[in-house]
Amino acid sequence: MSESAAVAELHTVVEESARLLGVAGSPAKVASVLSTYGDAFAHDATVVAFRVATGVRHIGELDCRFTTHPEQHDPYGLALANGLVEETGHPVGALLADMRRRLPIDSYGIDFGVVGGFKKIYSFFTPDALQELPTLAGIPSMPRALAENADYFTRYGLDDRVGVIGIDYPHRTVNVYFNDVPAECFEARTIRAMLRESGFVEPSEQMLRLGEAAFGLYVTLSWDSSRIERICFAVTTTDLQTLPVRVEPQIEKFVSSVPYSGADRKYVYGVALAPEGEYYKLESHYKWTPGTMDFI
């Protein structure tokens, strides 16, 4: 399929999904993101996923995320050139360039909302090139919260297992995703300890059950505080009935409305703990192939 045809097809899918969910999106914002990174959609290996979440700031939004072709070298430069984001002088705008100069980034991902427009860029590292925290903490524009929580990550065996960095430009935060997480991190007693040490409230039993079945976790950091802003645990499945918890009612409509291509359907269900409390998110893959990256 040609690039223009692939972009037009996905734009139609995004708008139809938003309509079914009752989300009043902006066709112009959707079009600007898809056209900026249009060459990604002509490749069979590109992953495309939709996501909704129950947290207050996520209500009324439908997110779409996709991987870019490895030849897409500077996704932030493209975002600037096409008016998706403005240069502000904040370190968030320098982080990707600083990372690219120092780290072996394998590929990228883009996240946008049908209402809010362009949001995030993900940088993926290969499984055999997971990054160590001292290297990441040494990047000049990285939030100092990463270095200030180094002892915490080391205690839980996460200091050399960073597989993805996600940069959220509107919220000026960074997500640090850990791969090959030690099994103990998914035990209820360890989850409680991690959350307690980070200053979060006691997790619900539902969060613990989901955490015990998780395959990965990530944390959210900012430039404005030394604390860990969020911790999220995620489970992947092709059948939501196999989850150890019931899917949140707010998400059930999404499950029945969002489309998918191919013979099999794949989901990533996550639970996050933030200052405003627990919230849940479900990602449904529209396009994926076995062995490709997951957005958590």
PDB file of C-alpha atoms in Angstrom:
ATOM      1  CA  MET A   1       0.000   0.000   0.000  1.00  0.00           C
ATOM      2  CA  SER A   2       1.296   3.474  -0.831  1.00  0.00           C
ATOM      3  CA  GLU A   3       2.116   5.968   1.905  1.00  0.00           C
ATOM      4  CA  SER A   4      -0.803   8.263   1.054  1.00  0.00           C
ATOM      5  CA  ALA A   5      -3.275   5.386   0.930  1.00  0.00           C
ATOM      6  CA  ALA A   6      -2.031   4.009   4.258  1.00  0.00           C
ATOM      7  CA  VAL A   7      -2.320   7.419   5.919  1.00  0.00           C
ATOM      8  CA  ALA A   8      -5.841   7.936   4.552  1.00  0.00           C
ATOM      9  CA  GLU A   9      -6.914   4.485   5.728  1.00  0.00           C
ATOM     10  CA  LEU A  10      -5.608   5.003   9.263  1.00  0.00           C
ATOM     11  CA  HIS A  11      -7.131   8.488   9.452  1.00  0.00           C
ATOM     12  CA  THR A  12     -10.519   6.979   8.619  1.00  0.00           C
ATOM     13  CA  VAL A  13     -10.057   4.267  11.250  1.00  0.00           C
ATOM     14  CA  VAL A  14      -9.066   6.823  13.904  1.00  0.00           C
ATOM     15  CA  GLU A  15     -12.039   9.083  13.194  1.00  0.00           C
ATOM     16  CA  GLU A  16     -14.503   6.176  13.133  1.00  0.00           C
ATOM     17  CA  SER A  17     -13.125   4.851  16.432  1.00  0.00           C
ATOM     18  CA  ALA A  18     -13.481   8.274  18.050  1.00  0.00           C
ATOM     19  CA  ARG A  19     -17.054   8.579  16.773  1.00  0.00           C
ATOM     20  CA  LEU A  20     -18.040   5.187  18.189  1.00  0.00           C
ATOM     21  CA  LEU A  21     -16.595   6.173  21.549  1.00  0.00           C
ATOM     22  CA  GLY A  22     -18.298   9.547  21.557  1.00  0.00           C
ATOM     23  CA  VAL A  23     -14.963  11.406  21.538  1.00  0.00           C
ATOM     24  CA  ALA A  24     -15.092  14.747  19.739  1.00  0.00           C
ATOM     25  CA  GLY A  25     -11.648  14.759  18.193  1.00  0.00           C
ATOM     26  CA  SER A  26      -9.895  17.235  15.940  1.00  0.00           C
ATOM     27  CA  PRO A  27      -9.518  15.919  12.352  1.00  0.00           C
ATOM     28  CA  ALA A  28      -6.914  18.610  11.674  1.00  0.00           C
ATOM     29  CA  LYS A  29      -4.698  17.492  14.577  1.00  0.00           C
ATOM     30  CA  VAL A  30      -5.015  13.848  13.555  1.00  0.00           C
ATOM     31  CA  ALA A  31      -4.162  14.683   9.958  1.00  0.00           C
ATOM     32  CA  SER A  32      -1.117  16.759  10.925  1.00  0.00           C
ATOM     33  CA  VAL A  33       0.414  13.922  12.978  1.00  0.00           C
ATOM     34  CA  LEU A  34      -0.304  11.215  10.435  1.00  0.00           C
ATOM     35  CA  SER A  35       1.032  13.250   7.519  1.00  0.00           C
ATOM     36  CA  THR A  36       4.194  14.224   9.422  1.00  0.00           C
ATOM     37  CA  TYR A  37       5.109  10.572  10.001  1.00  0.00           C
ATOM     38  CA  GLY A  38       3.323   9.132   6.983  1.00  0.00           C
ATOM     39  CA  ASP A  39       6.217   6.995   5.789  1.00  0.00           C
ATOM     40  CA  ALA A  40       5.801   4.783   8.861  1.00  0.00           C
ATOM     41  CA  PHE A  41       2.503   3.334   7.674  1.00  0.00           C
ATOM     42  CA  ALA A  42       3.734   1.822   4.443  1.00  0.00           C
ATOM     43  CA  HIS A  43       5.854  -0.714   6.385  1.00  0.00           C
ATOM     44  CA  ASP A  44       4.470  -4.091   7.447  1.00  0.00           C
ATOM     45  CA  ALA A  45       6.416  -4.045  10.739  1.00  0.00           C
ATOM     46  CA  THR A  46       4.796  -0.811  11.969  1.00  0.00           C
ATOM     47  CA  VAL A  47       2.800  -1.287  15.175  1.00  0.00           C
ATOM     48  CA  VAL A  48      -0.397   0.760  15.583  1.00  0.00           C
ATOM     49  CA  ALA A  49      -2.392   0.751  18.816  1.00  0.00           C
ATOM     50  CA  PHE A  50      -5.280   2.631  20.419  1.00  0.00           C
ATOM     51  CA  ARG A  51      -5.560   3.389  24.126  1.00  0.00           C
ATOM     52  CA  VAL A  52      -8.081   4.728  26.620  1.00  0.00           C
ATOM     53  CA  ALA A  53      -7.649   5.323  30.344  1.00  0.00           C
ATOM     54  CA  THR A  54      -9.910   5.980  33.331  1.00  0.00           C
ATOM     55  CA  GLY A  55      -7.890   8.734  35.034  1.00  0.00           C
ATOM     56  CA  VAL A  56      -9.427  12.201  35.267  1.00  0.00           C
ATOM     57  CA  ARG A  57      -7.016  13.786  32.794  1.00  0.00           C
ATOM     58  CA  HIS A  58      -7.712  11.017  30.255  1.00  0.00           C
ATOM     59  CA  ILE A  59     -11.517  11.286  30.179  1.00  0.00           C
ATOM     60  CA  GLY A  60     -12.875  12.202  26.728  1.00  0.00           C
ATOM     61  CA  GLU A  61      -9.665  11.282  24.913  1.00  0.00           C
ATOM     62  CA  LEU A  62      -8.653   8.465  22.581  1.00  0.00           C
ATOM     63  CA  ASP A  63      -4.924   7.966  22.115  1.00  0.00           C
ATOM     64  CA  CYS A  64      -3.231   6.440  19.091  1.00  0.00           C
ATOM     65  CA  ARG A  65       0.406   5.370  19.029  1.00  0.00           C
ATOM     66  CA  PHE A  66       2.572   3.870  16.330  1.00  0.00           C
ATOM     67  CA  THR A  67       6.165   2.892  15.687  1.00  0.00           C
ATOM     68  CA  THR A  68       8.218   4.664  13.053  1.00  0.00           C
ATOM     69  CA  HIS A  69      10.480   3.060  10.501  1.00  0.00           C
ATOM     70  CA  PRO A  70      14.102   2.814  11.723  1.00  0.00           C
ATOM     71  CA  GLU A  71      15.191   5.225   8.993  1.00  0.00           C
ATOM     72  CA  GLN A  72      13.117   7.929  10.710  1.00  0.00           C
ATOM     73  CA  HIS A  73      16.121   9.508  12.443  1.00  0.00           C
ATOM     74  CA  ASP A  74      14.793  12.679  14.068  1.00  0.00           C
ATOM     75  CA  PRO A  75      11.113  12.506  15.018  1.00  0.00           C
ATOM     76  CA  TYR A  76      11.347  15.559  17.279  1.00  0.00           C
ATOM     77  CA  GLY A  77      12.858  17.636  14.472  1.00  0.00           C
ATOM     78  CA  LEU A  78       9.938  16.633  12.269  1.00  0.00           C
ATOM     79  CA  ALA A  79       7.471  17.577  15.012  1.00  0.00           C
ATOM     80  CA  LEU A  80       9.057  21.021  15.280  1.00  0.00           C
ATOM     81  CA  ALA A  81       9.199  21.536  11.522  1.00  0.00           C
ATOM     82  CA  ASN A  82       5.547  20.631  11.095  1.00  0.00           C
ATOM     83  CA  GLY A  83       4.177  22.653  13.967  1.00  0.00           C
ATOM     84  CA  LEU A  84       3.238  19.723  16.181  1.00  0.00           C
ATOM     85  CA  VAL A  85       5.241  21.166  19.066  1.00  0.00           C
ATOM     86  CA  GLU A  86       6.876  24.516  19.826  1.00  0.00           C
ATOM     87  CA  GLU A  87      10.411  25.132  21.032  1.00  0.00           C
ATOM     88  CA  THR A  88      10.252  26.473  24.589  1.00  0.00           C
ATOM     89  CA  GLY A  89      13.805  26.297  25.906  1.00  0.00           C
ATOM     90  CA  HIS A  90      12.726  23.683  28.472  1.00  0.00           C
ATOM     91  CA  PRO A  91      15.007  20.613  28.817  1.00  0.00           C
ATOM     92  CA  VAL A  92      12.196  18.411  27.495  1.00  0.00           C
ATOM     93  CA  GLY A  93      12.974  19.787  24.036  1.00  0.00           C
ATOM     94  CA  ALA A  94      16.653  18.856  24.238  1.00  0.00           C
ATOM     95  CA  LEU A  95      16.331  15.374  25.709  1.00  0.00           C
ATOM     96  CA  LEU A  96      15.836  13.352  22.533  1.00  0.00           C
ATOM     97  CA  ALA A  97      18.795  15.005  20.787  1.00  0.00           C
ATOM     98  CA  ASP A  98      20.966  14.409  23.858  1.00  0.00           C
ATOM     99  CA  MET A  99      19.917  10.760  23.911  1.00  0.00           C
ATOM    100  CA  ARG A 100      20.549  10.281  20.204  1.00  0.00           C
ATOM    101  CA  ARG A 101      24.117  11.518  20.587  1.00  0.00           C
ATOM    102  CA  ARG A 102      24.858   9.063  23.393  1.00  0.00           C
ATOM    103  CA  LEU A 103      22.643   5.979  23.075  1.00  0.00           C
ATOM    104  CA  PRO A 104      22.040   3.223  20.489  1.00  0.00           C
ATOM    105  CA  ILE A 105      18.376   3.953  19.795  1.00  0.00           C
ATOM    106  CA  ASP A 106      16.883   1.202  17.658  1.00  0.00           C
ATOM    107  CA  SER A 107      13.533   2.767  16.699  1.00  0.00           C
ATOM    108  CA  TYR A 108      10.947   5.329  17.751  1.00  0.00           C
ATOM    109  CA  GLY A 109       7.259   5.568  18.530  1.00  0.00           C
ATOM    110  CA  ILE A 110       4.792   8.449  18.356  1.00  0.00           C
ATOM    111  CA  ASP A 111       1.787   9.023  20.633  1.00  0.00           C
ATOM    112  CA  PHE A 112      -1.053  11.453  19.916  1.00  0.00           C
ATOM    113  CA  GLY A 113      -4.598  12.080  21.078  1.00  0.00           C
ATOM    114  CA  VAL A 114      -7.510  12.680  18.744  1.00  0.00           C
ATOM    115  CA  VAL A 115      -8.396  15.668  20.950  1.00  0.00           C
ATOM    116  CA  GLY A 116      -5.023  16.860  22.255  1.00  0.00           C
ATOM    117  CA  GLY A 117      -2.864  16.094  19.239  1.00  0.00           C
ATOM    118  CA  PHE A 118       0.856  15.254  19.397  1.00  0.00           C
ATOM    119  CA  LYS A 119       2.037  14.060  22.835  1.00  0.00           C
ATOM    120  CA  LYS A 120       5.007  11.714  23.102  1.00  0.00           C
ATOM    121  CA  ILE A 121       8.033  10.259  21.414  1.00  0.00           C
ATOM    122  CA  TYR A 122       9.270   6.832  22.524  1.00  0.00           C
ATOM    123  CA  SER A 123      12.865   5.696  22.059  1.00  0.00           C
ATOM    124  CA  PHE A 124      13.284   1.911  21.943  1.00  0.00           C
ATOM    125  CA  PHE A 125      16.463   0.013  22.732  1.00  0.00           C
ATOM    126  CA  THR A 126      17.000  -3.554  21.544  1.00  0.00           C
ATOM    127  CA  PRO A 127      16.686  -6.388  24.107  1.00  0.00           C
ATOM    128  CA  ASP A 128      20.439  -6.965  23.950  1.00  0.00           C
ATOM    129  CA  ALA A 129      21.205  -3.269  24.523  1.00  0.00           C
ATOM    130  CA  LEU A 130      19.173  -2.399  27.619  1.00  0.00           C
ATOM    131  CA  GLN A 131      20.432   0.807  29.167  1.00  0.00           C
ATOM    132  CA  GLU A 132      21.938   1.377  32.608  1.00  0.00           C
ATOM    133  CA  LEU A 133      20.692   4.141  34.862  1.00  0.00           C
ATOM    134  CA  PRO A 134      24.093   5.816  35.401  1.00  0.00           C
ATOM    135  CA  THR A 135      24.375   6.310  31.631  1.00  0.00           C
ATOM    136  CA  LEU A 136      20.882   7.746  31.385  1.00  0.00           C
ATOM    137  CA  ALA A 137      21.272   9.886  34.500  1.00  0.00           C
ATOM    138  CA  GLY A 138      24.423  11.394  32.981  1.00  0.00           C
ATOM    139  CA  ILE A 139      22.496  12.905  30.075  1.00  0.00           C
ATOM    140  CA  PRO A 140      22.456  16.687  30.710  1.00  0.00           C
ATOM    141  CA  SER A 141      18.764  17.251  29.966  1.00  0.00           C
ATOM    142  CA  MET A 142      17.475  14.136  31.794  1.00  0.00           C
ATOM    143  CA  PRO A 143      15.285  14.935  34.835  1.00  0.00           C
ATOM    144  CA  ARG A 144      17.457  14.855  37.973  1.00  0.00           C
ATOM    145  CA  ALA A 145      14.781  12.694  39.569  1.00  0.00           C
ATOM    146  CA  LEU A 146      16.309   9.726  37.751  1.00  0.00           C
ATOM    147  CA  ALA A 147      19.649  10.128  39.498  1.00  0.00           C
ATOM    148  CA  GLU A 148      17.999  11.016  42.799  1.00  0.00           C
ATOM    149  CA  ASN A 149      16.074   7.724  42.767  1.00  0.00           C
ATOM    150  CA  ALA A 150      19.031   5.598  41.625  1.00  0.00           C
ATOM    151  CA  ASP A 151      19.334   3.764  44.948  1.00  0.00           C
ATOM    152  CA  TYR A 152      15.639   2.891  44.796  1.00  0.00           C
ATOM    153  CA  PHE A 153      15.894   1.368  41.321  1.00  0.00           C
ATOM    154  CA  THR A 154      19.064  -0.500  42.257  1.00  0.00           C
ATOM    155  CA  ARG A 155      17.429  -2.077  45.327  1.00  0.00           C
ATOM    156  CA  TYR A 156      14.753  -3.594  43.106  1.00  0.00           C
ATOM    157  CA  GLY A 157      17.158  -4.809  40.410  1.00  0.00           C
ATOM    158  CA  LEU A 158      16.064  -2.289  37.786  1.00  0.00           C
ATOM    159  CA  ASP A 159      19.221  -0.224  37.387  1.00  0.00           C
ATOM    160  CA  ASP A 160      20.424  -1.916  34.176  1.00  0.00           C
ATOM    161  CA  ARG A 161      17.120  -2.833  32.509  1.00  0.00           C
ATOM    162  CA  VAL A 162      15.791   0.265  30.771  1.00  0.00           C
ATOM    163  CA  GLY A 163      14.234  -0.723  27.454  1.00  0.00           C
ATOM    164  CA  VAL A 164      12.283   2.387  26.475  1.00  0.00           C
ATOM    165  CA  ILE A 165      12.275   6.099  27.276  1.00  0.00           C
ATOM    166  CA  GLY A 166       9.071   8.015  26.566  1.00  0.00           C
ATOM    167  CA  ILE A 167       9.111  11.818  26.445  1.00  0.00           C
ATOM    168  CA  ASP A 168       5.778  13.566  27.085  1.00  0.00           C
ATOM    169  CA  TYR A 169       6.078  17.072  25.634  1.00  0.00           C
ATOM    170  CA  PRO A 170       2.820  18.714  26.797  1.00  0.00           C
ATOM    171  CA  HIS A 171       3.166  17.434  30.381  1.00  0.00           C
ATOM    172  CA  ARG A 172       6.976  17.750  30.481  1.00  0.00           C
ATOM    173  CA  THR A 173       7.502  14.315  31.964  1.00  0.00           C
ATOM    174  CA  VAL A 174       9.570  11.238  31.116  1.00  0.00           C
ATOM    175  CA  ASN A 175       8.473   7.606  31.277  1.00  0.00           C
ATOM    176  CA  VAL A 176      11.183   5.053  32.046  1.00  0.00           C
ATOM    177  CA  TYR A 177      10.192   1.526  30.966  1.00  0.00           C
ATOM    178  CA  PHE A 178      11.969  -1.511  32.393  1.00  0.00           C
ATOM    179  CA  ASN A 179      12.428  -4.796  30.497  1.00  0.00           C
ATOM    180  CA  ASP A 180      13.278  -8.229  31.929  1.00  0.00           C
ATOM    181  CA  VAL A 181      11.988  -7.084  35.305  1.00  0.00           C
ATOM    182  CA  PRO A 182      12.965  -9.359  38.223  1.00  0.00           C
ATOM    183  CA  ALA A 183      10.070 -11.638  39.158  1.00  0.00           C
ATOM    184  CA  GLU A 184      10.136 -10.381  42.760  1.00  0.00           C
ATOM    185  CA  CYS A 185       8.961  -6.967  41.559  1.00  0.00           C
ATOM    186  CA  PHE A 186       5.612  -8.527  40.688  1.00  0.00           C
ATOM    187  CA  GLU A 187       5.051 -10.107  44.088  1.00  0.00           C
ATOM    188  CA  ALA A 188       2.426  -8.418  46.240  1.00  0.00           C
ATOM    189  CA  ARG A 189       4.815  -7.765  49.128  1.00  0.00           C
ATOM    190  CA  THR A 190       7.336  -6.109  46.786  1.00  0.00           C
ATOM    191  CA  ILE A 191       4.689  -4.032  45.023  1.00  0.00           C
ATOM    192  CA  ARG A 192       3.518  -2.771  48.413  1.00  0.00           C
ATOM    193  CA  ALA A 193       7.095  -1.995  49.426  1.00  0.00           C
ATOM    194  CA  MET A 194       7.863  -0.159  46.173  1.00  0.00           C
ATOM    195  CA  LEU A 195       4.744   1.968  46.436  1.00  0.00           C
ATOM    196  CA  ARG A 196       5.183   2.681  50.139  1.00  0.00           C
ATOM    197  CA  GLU A 197       8.793   3.728  49.637  1.00  0.00           C
ATOM    198  CA  SER A 198       7.733   6.068  46.831  1.00  0.00           C
ATOM    199  CA  GLY A 199       5.139   7.751  49.028  1.00  0.00           C
ATOM    200  CA  PHE A 200       2.025   6.269  47.414  1.00  0.00           C
ATOM    201  CA  VAL A 201      -1.061   5.085  49.255  1.00  0.00           C
ATOM    202  CA  GLU A 202      -1.721   1.406  49.898  1.00  0.00           C
ATOM    203  CA  PRO A 203      -2.656  -0.359  46.628  1.00  0.00           C
ATOM    204  CA  SER A 204      -6.055  -1.980  46.162  1.00  0.00           C
ATOM    205  CA  GLU A 205      -6.394  -5.750  45.963  1.00  0.00           C
ATOM    206  CA  GLN A 206      -7.304  -5.370  42.281  1.00  0.00           C
ATOM    207  CA  MET A 207      -4.062  -3.516  41.604  1.00  0.00           C
ATOM    208  CA  LEU A 208      -2.081  -6.206  43.413  1.00  0.00           C
ATOM    209  CA  ARG A 209      -3.731  -9.025  41.443  1.00  0.00           C
ATOM    210  CA  LEU A 210      -2.963  -7.291  38.165  1.00  0.00           C
ATOM    211  CA  GLY A 211       0.566  -6.472  39.279  1.00  0.00           C
ATOM    212  CA  GLU A 212       1.224 -10.123  40.113  1.00  0.00           C
ATOM    213  CA  ALA A 213       0.372 -11.035  36.497  1.00  0.00           C
ATOM    214  CA  ALA A 214       2.352  -8.176  34.932  1.00  0.00           C
ATOM    215  CA  PHE A 215       5.138  -8.469  32.358  1.00  0.00           C
ATOM    216  CA  GLY A 216       6.533  -4.972  32.722  1.00  0.00           C
ATOM    217  CA  LEU A 217       6.487  -1.750  34.660  1.00  0.00           C
ATOM    218  CA  TYR A 218       7.386   1.867  34.146  1.00  0.00           C
ATOM    219  CA  VAL A 219       7.725   5.019  36.202  1.00  0.00           C
ATOM    220  CA  THR A 220       7.011   8.648  35.382  1.00  0.00           C
ATOM    221  CA  LEU A 221       9.446  11.397  36.351  1.00  0.00           C
ATOM    222  CA  SER A 222       9.407  15.162  35.896  1.00  0.00           C
ATOM    223  CA  TRP A 223      11.818  18.086  36.001  1.00  0.00           C
ATOM    224  CA  ASP A 224       9.815  19.733  38.791  1.00  0.00           C
ATOM    225  CA  SER A 225      10.189  17.173  41.569  1.00  0.00           C
ATOM    226  CA  SER A 226      12.544  14.490  42.848  1.00  0.00           C
ATOM    227  CA  ARG A 227       9.707  12.083  43.567  1.00  0.00           C
ATOM    228  CA  ILE A 228       8.408   9.320  41.320  1.00  0.00           C
ATOM    229  CA  GLU A 229       5.194  10.726  39.847  1.00  0.00           C
ATOM    230  CA  ARG A 230       3.590   7.432  38.778  1.00  0.00           C
ATOM    231  CA  ILE A 231       4.218   3.703  38.774  1.00  0.00           C
ATOM    232  CA  CYS A 232       2.417   1.494  36.250  1.00  0.00           C
ATOM    233  CA  PHE A 233       2.227  -2.300  35.952  1.00  0.00           C
ATOM    234  CA  ALA A 234       1.048  -3.870  32.683  1.00  0.00           C
ATOM    235  CA  VAL A 235      -0.293  -7.238  31.534  1.00  0.00           C
ATOM    236  CA  THR A 236      -0.459  -8.385  27.904  1.00  0.00           C
ATOM    237  CA  THR A 237      -3.101 -10.778  26.613  1.00  0.00           C
ATOM    238  CA  THR A 238      -5.050 -11.781  23.506  1.00  0.00           C
ATOM    239  CA  ASP A 239      -8.117 -12.612  25.625  1.00  0.00           C
ATOM    240  CA  LEU A 240      -9.382 -10.175  28.235  1.00  0.00           C
ATOM    241  CA  GLN A 241     -11.270 -12.998  29.939  1.00  0.00           C
ATOM    242  CA  THR A 242      -7.937 -14.408  31.111  1.00  0.00           C
ATOM    243  CA  LEU A 243      -7.048 -11.284  33.109  1.00  0.00           C
ATOM    244  CA  PRO A 244      -7.007 -11.756  36.889  1.00  0.00           C
ATOM    245  CA  VAL A 245      -9.329  -8.754  37.291  1.00  0.00           C
ATOM    246  CA  ARG A 246     -12.475  -7.517  35.618  1.00  0.00           C
ATOM    247  CA  VAL A 247     -11.943  -4.794  33.028  1.00  0.00           C
ATOM    248  CA  GLU A 248     -13.097  -1.403  34.266  1.00  0.00           C
ATOM    249  CA  PRO A 249     -16.657  -0.532  33.102  1.00  0.00           C
ATOM    250  CA  GLN A 250     -15.454   2.694  31.475  1.00  0.00           C
ATOM    251  CA  ILE A 251     -13.225   0.625  29.203  1.00  0.00           C
ATOM    252  CA  GLU A 252     -15.778  -1.950  28.084  1.00  0.00           C
ATOM    253  CA  LYS A 253     -17.207   0.357  25.410  1.00  0.00           C
ATOM    254  CA  PHE A 254     -13.707   0.845  24.020  1.00  0.00           C
ATOM    255  CA  VAL A 255     -13.237  -2.934  23.755  1.00  0.00           C
ATOM    256  CA  SER A 256     -16.375  -3.330  21.668  1.00  0.00           C
ATOM    257  CA  SER A 257     -15.804  -0.237  19.504  1.00  0.00           C
ATOM    258  CA  VAL A 258     -12.144   0.013  18.555  1.00  0.00           C
ATOM    259  CA  PRO A 259     -11.217  -1.910  15.379  1.00  0.00           C
ATOM    260  CA  TYR A 260      -8.312  -4.244  14.750  1.00  0.00           C
ATOM    261  CA  SER A 261      -6.723  -5.808  11.693  1.00  0.00           C
ATOM    262  CA  GLY A 262      -5.408  -9.320  11.270  1.00  0.00           C
ATOM    263  CA  ALA A 263      -6.630 -12.617  12.638  1.00  0.00           C
ATOM    264  CA  ASP A 264      -5.715 -12.098  16.295  1.00  0.00           C
ATOM    265  CA  ARG A 265      -6.353  -9.290  18.732  1.00  0.00           C
ATOM    266  CA  LYS A 266      -3.814  -8.168  21.318  1.00  0.00           C
ATOM    267  CA  TYR A 267      -4.299  -6.052  24.440  1.00  0.00           C
ATOM    268  CA  VAL A 268      -2.071  -4.470  27.041  1.00  0.00           C
ATOM    269  CA  TYR A 269      -3.953  -3.716  30.264  1.00  0.00           C
ATOM    270  CA  GLY A 270      -2.261  -1.516  32.832  1.00  0.00           C
ATOM    271  CA  VAL A 271      -2.850  -0.138  36.298  1.00  0.00           C
ATOM    272  CA  ALA A 272      -1.108   3.024  37.444  1.00  0.00           C
ATOM    273  CA  LEU A 273      -0.822   4.654  40.838  1.00  0.00           C
ATOM    274  CA  ALA A 274      -0.537   8.442  40.817  1.00  0.00           C
ATOM    275  CA  PRO A 275      -1.165  11.204  43.386  1.00  0.00           C
ATOM    276  CA  GLU A 276      -4.804  11.346  42.274  1.00  0.00           C
ATOM    277  CA  GLY A 277      -5.209   7.606  42.931  1.00  0.00           C
ATOM    278  CA  GLU A 278      -5.339   4.429  40.860  1.00  0.00           C
ATOM    279  CA  TYR A 279      -6.423   4.444  37.262  1.00  0.00           C
ATOM    280  CA  TYR A 280      -6.575   1.825  34.534  1.00  0.00           C
ATOM    281  CA  LYS A 281      -5.676   1.886  30.879  1.00  0.00           C
ATOM    282  CA  LEU A 282      -6.265  -0.501  28.005  1.00  0.00           C
ATOM    283  CA  GLU A 283      -4.290  -0.561  24.802  1.00  0.00           C
ATOM    284  CA  SER A 284      -5.690  -2.470  21.852  1.00  0.00           C
ATOM    285  CA  HIS A 285      -3.344  -3.211  18.973  1.00  0.00           C
ATOM    286  CA  TYR A 286      -4.824  -2.318  15.607  1.00  0.00           C
ATOM    287  CA  LYS A 287      -1.770  -3.591  13.773  1.00  0.00           C
ATOM    288  CA  TRP A 288       1.000  -5.761  15.168  1.00  0.00           C
ATOM    289  CA  THR A 289       3.122  -8.775  14.426  1.00  0.00           C
ATOM    290  CA  PRO A 290       4.620 -11.250  16.943  1.00  0.00           C
ATOM    291  CA  GLY A 291       7.945 -10.073  18.305  1.00  0.00           C
ATOM    292  CA  THR A 292       7.295  -6.378  17.744  1.00  0.00           C
ATOM    293  CA  MET A 293       7.503  -3.774  20.495  1.00  0.00           C
ATOM    294  CA  ASP A 294       4.709  -3.184  22.986  1.00  0.00           C
ATOM    295  CA  PHE A 295       3.656   0.225  24.173  1.00  0.00           C
ATOM    296  CA  ILE A 296       2.866  -0.222  27.844  1.00  0.00           C
TER     297      ILE A 296
END
